[in-house]
């Protein structure tokens, strides 16, 4: 019998992961702890909210008393730690929010797990979900490997790198059973429209400019979010304690090529003449400290655990666009309110 604490389960990746664990493992009890920040949205989990093995708790991972109380009440055997401040641009304007949630929050969870498990680590696991951005920025060649030296360059990636270090420190110092995975850029349904792909889909729908930072030559390595969730499931159950696994699909795109492919697919789906959406592309001031290229080498995950991504990018992008076109209420809900003010502030000065 497993009882698993998922943090950040109402966010983008967390909601896919929660859905996967709740439906695939009906014998597990899943508790989702989420503060419901601007990025958390319970409508991401509508289809499973009444599942008998699922409980939602609204709360903050930096709240030690709450986290301790949840460990005492539910006797968690595992933690899937997804909660984070996750947007690089927001980390440039408000770095301390990232230190608070990503560093303090992760450390709070680690300490609560250590105290609750009281040295009996049999069948226990603290799984930390992290990013490839901790490795820094690549030039034209090369890949990030599990043993690539950390070189974070944004407040976001510095806070994620710090959280990874704390997770490893608890493994080495206290023997806490941990696993870490570092994944490349995700895309798919329920992605908050402050990130490149959903922001651009939303702007094409609304005939608004598509802001491309700098020359659009920066490269990201994109993975469909359900493939990320599948990899986490595999590592959670089959990976080795204390190990790190890189997750990525060898799928590198310059931002400009990606946006052109998105425009091409959206014109076709919306019945517009080819080339219509591309006219919305607008080059804007570059992101400060903009990392040039990310590229993951996921050989370890493939060779040791047999993982492969299931979707080609064009197919995954098509599924993603269809989801946004079929869920206008979700999109309209999240782009109203606070997000409208953020968007105005972020882009009017570019
Ligand atoms: P997200 O911003 O969509 O969701 C984050 C969730 O965490 C939200 O539901 C939010 O309400 C919750 N949260 C934030 N602060 C909290 C706090 N203090 N206490 C409790 N809950 C809090 O993020 P995402 O894109 O789904 O990313 C999830 C994890 O995966 C993060 O750790 C991120 O670093 C990592 N990651 C993301 C990507 C990506 O491309 N999105 C890639 C690799 C790794
Ligand atoms: O309006 C935009 N215009 C633009 O050109 C935005 C929002 C982004 N960009 C560029 C910046 C990046 O080169 O597109 C690329 C992707 O940007 P984001 O979607 O903000 O993602 P990124 O900065 O690469 O970070 C993401 O991947 C790793 C996630 O947000 C992180 O949470 C994850 O860890």
CSV table of C-alpha atoms and ligand atoms in Angstrom, one decimal, residues 86-88 131 133 156 185 194-196 211-213 218 220 255 287 290 294 347, ligand 2:
chain,number,residue,atom,x,y,z
A,86,UNK,CA,8.5,27.8,-12.9
A,87,UNK,CA,8.6,30.8,-15.2
A,88,UNK,CA,12.0,32.3,-16.0
A,131,UNK,CA,14.9,20.9,-15.0
A,133,UNK,CA,18.2,24.5,-17.0
A,156,UNK,CA,14.8,30.4,-11.7
A,185,UNK,CA,11.0,21.9,-22.1
A,194,UNK,CA,2.8,32.7,-20.2
A,195,UNK,CA,5.1,30.0,-21.7
A,196,UNK,CA,6.1,30.3,-25.4
A,211,UNK,CA,6.6,38.2,-29.3
A,212,UNK,CA,10.0,36.5,-30.2
A,213,UNK,CA,12.8,37.4,-27.9
A,218,UNK,CA,17.7,30.2,-29.1
A,220,UNK,CA,15.0,24.4,-26.8
A,255,UNK,CA,12.2,29.4,-31.3
A,287,UNK,CA,15.3,38.1,-22.2
A,290,UNK,CA,18.8,34.4,-22.2
A,294,UNK,CA,19.4,23.3,-24.1
A,347,UNK,CA,5.3,43.0,-22.8
B,2,LIG,O1,7.1,35.5,-25.3
B,2,LIG,C1,8.1,34.7,-25.3
B,2,LIG,N1,8.9,34.9,-26.4
B,2,LIG,C2,10.0,34.1,-26.6
B,2,LIG,O2,10.8,34.2,-27.5
B,2,LIG,C3,8.4,33.7,-24.4
B,2,LIG,C4,7.5,33.5,-23.2
B,2,LIG,C5,9.5,33.0,-24.5
B,2,LIG,N2,10.3,33.1,-25.6
B,2,LIG,C6,11.5,32.3,-25.7
B,2,LIG,C7,12.4,32.2,-24.5
B,2,LIG,C8,12.9,30.7,-24.6
B,2,LIG,O3,14.1,30.7,-25.5
B,2,LIG,O4,11.0,30.9,-26.0
B,2,LIG,C9,11.8,30.0,-25.3
B,2,LIG,C10,10.9,29.2,-24.4
B,2,LIG,O5,10.6,30.1,-23.3
B,2,LIG,P1,9.7,29.6,-22.1
B,2,LIG,O6,8.4,29.0,-22.6
B,2,LIG,O7,9.5,30.7,-21.2
B,2,LIG,O8,10.5,28.4,-21.5
B,2,LIG,P2,12.0,28.4,-20.9
B,2,LIG,O9,12.5,29.7,-20.5
B,2,LIG,O10,12.8,27.6,-21.9
B,2,LIG,O11,11.8,27.5,-19.6
B,2,LIG,C11,11.0,26.3,-19.6
B,2,LIG,O12,11.7,25.1,-19.8
B,2,LIG,C12,12.3,24.6,-18.7
B,2,LIG,C13,10.0,26.2,-18.4
B,2,LIG,O13,9.4,27.5,-18.2
B,2,LIG,C14,10.8,25.9,-17.2
B,2,LIG,O14,9.9,25.7,-16.1
B,2,LIG,C15,11.5,24.6,-17.4
B,2,LIG,O15,12.2,24.2,-16.3
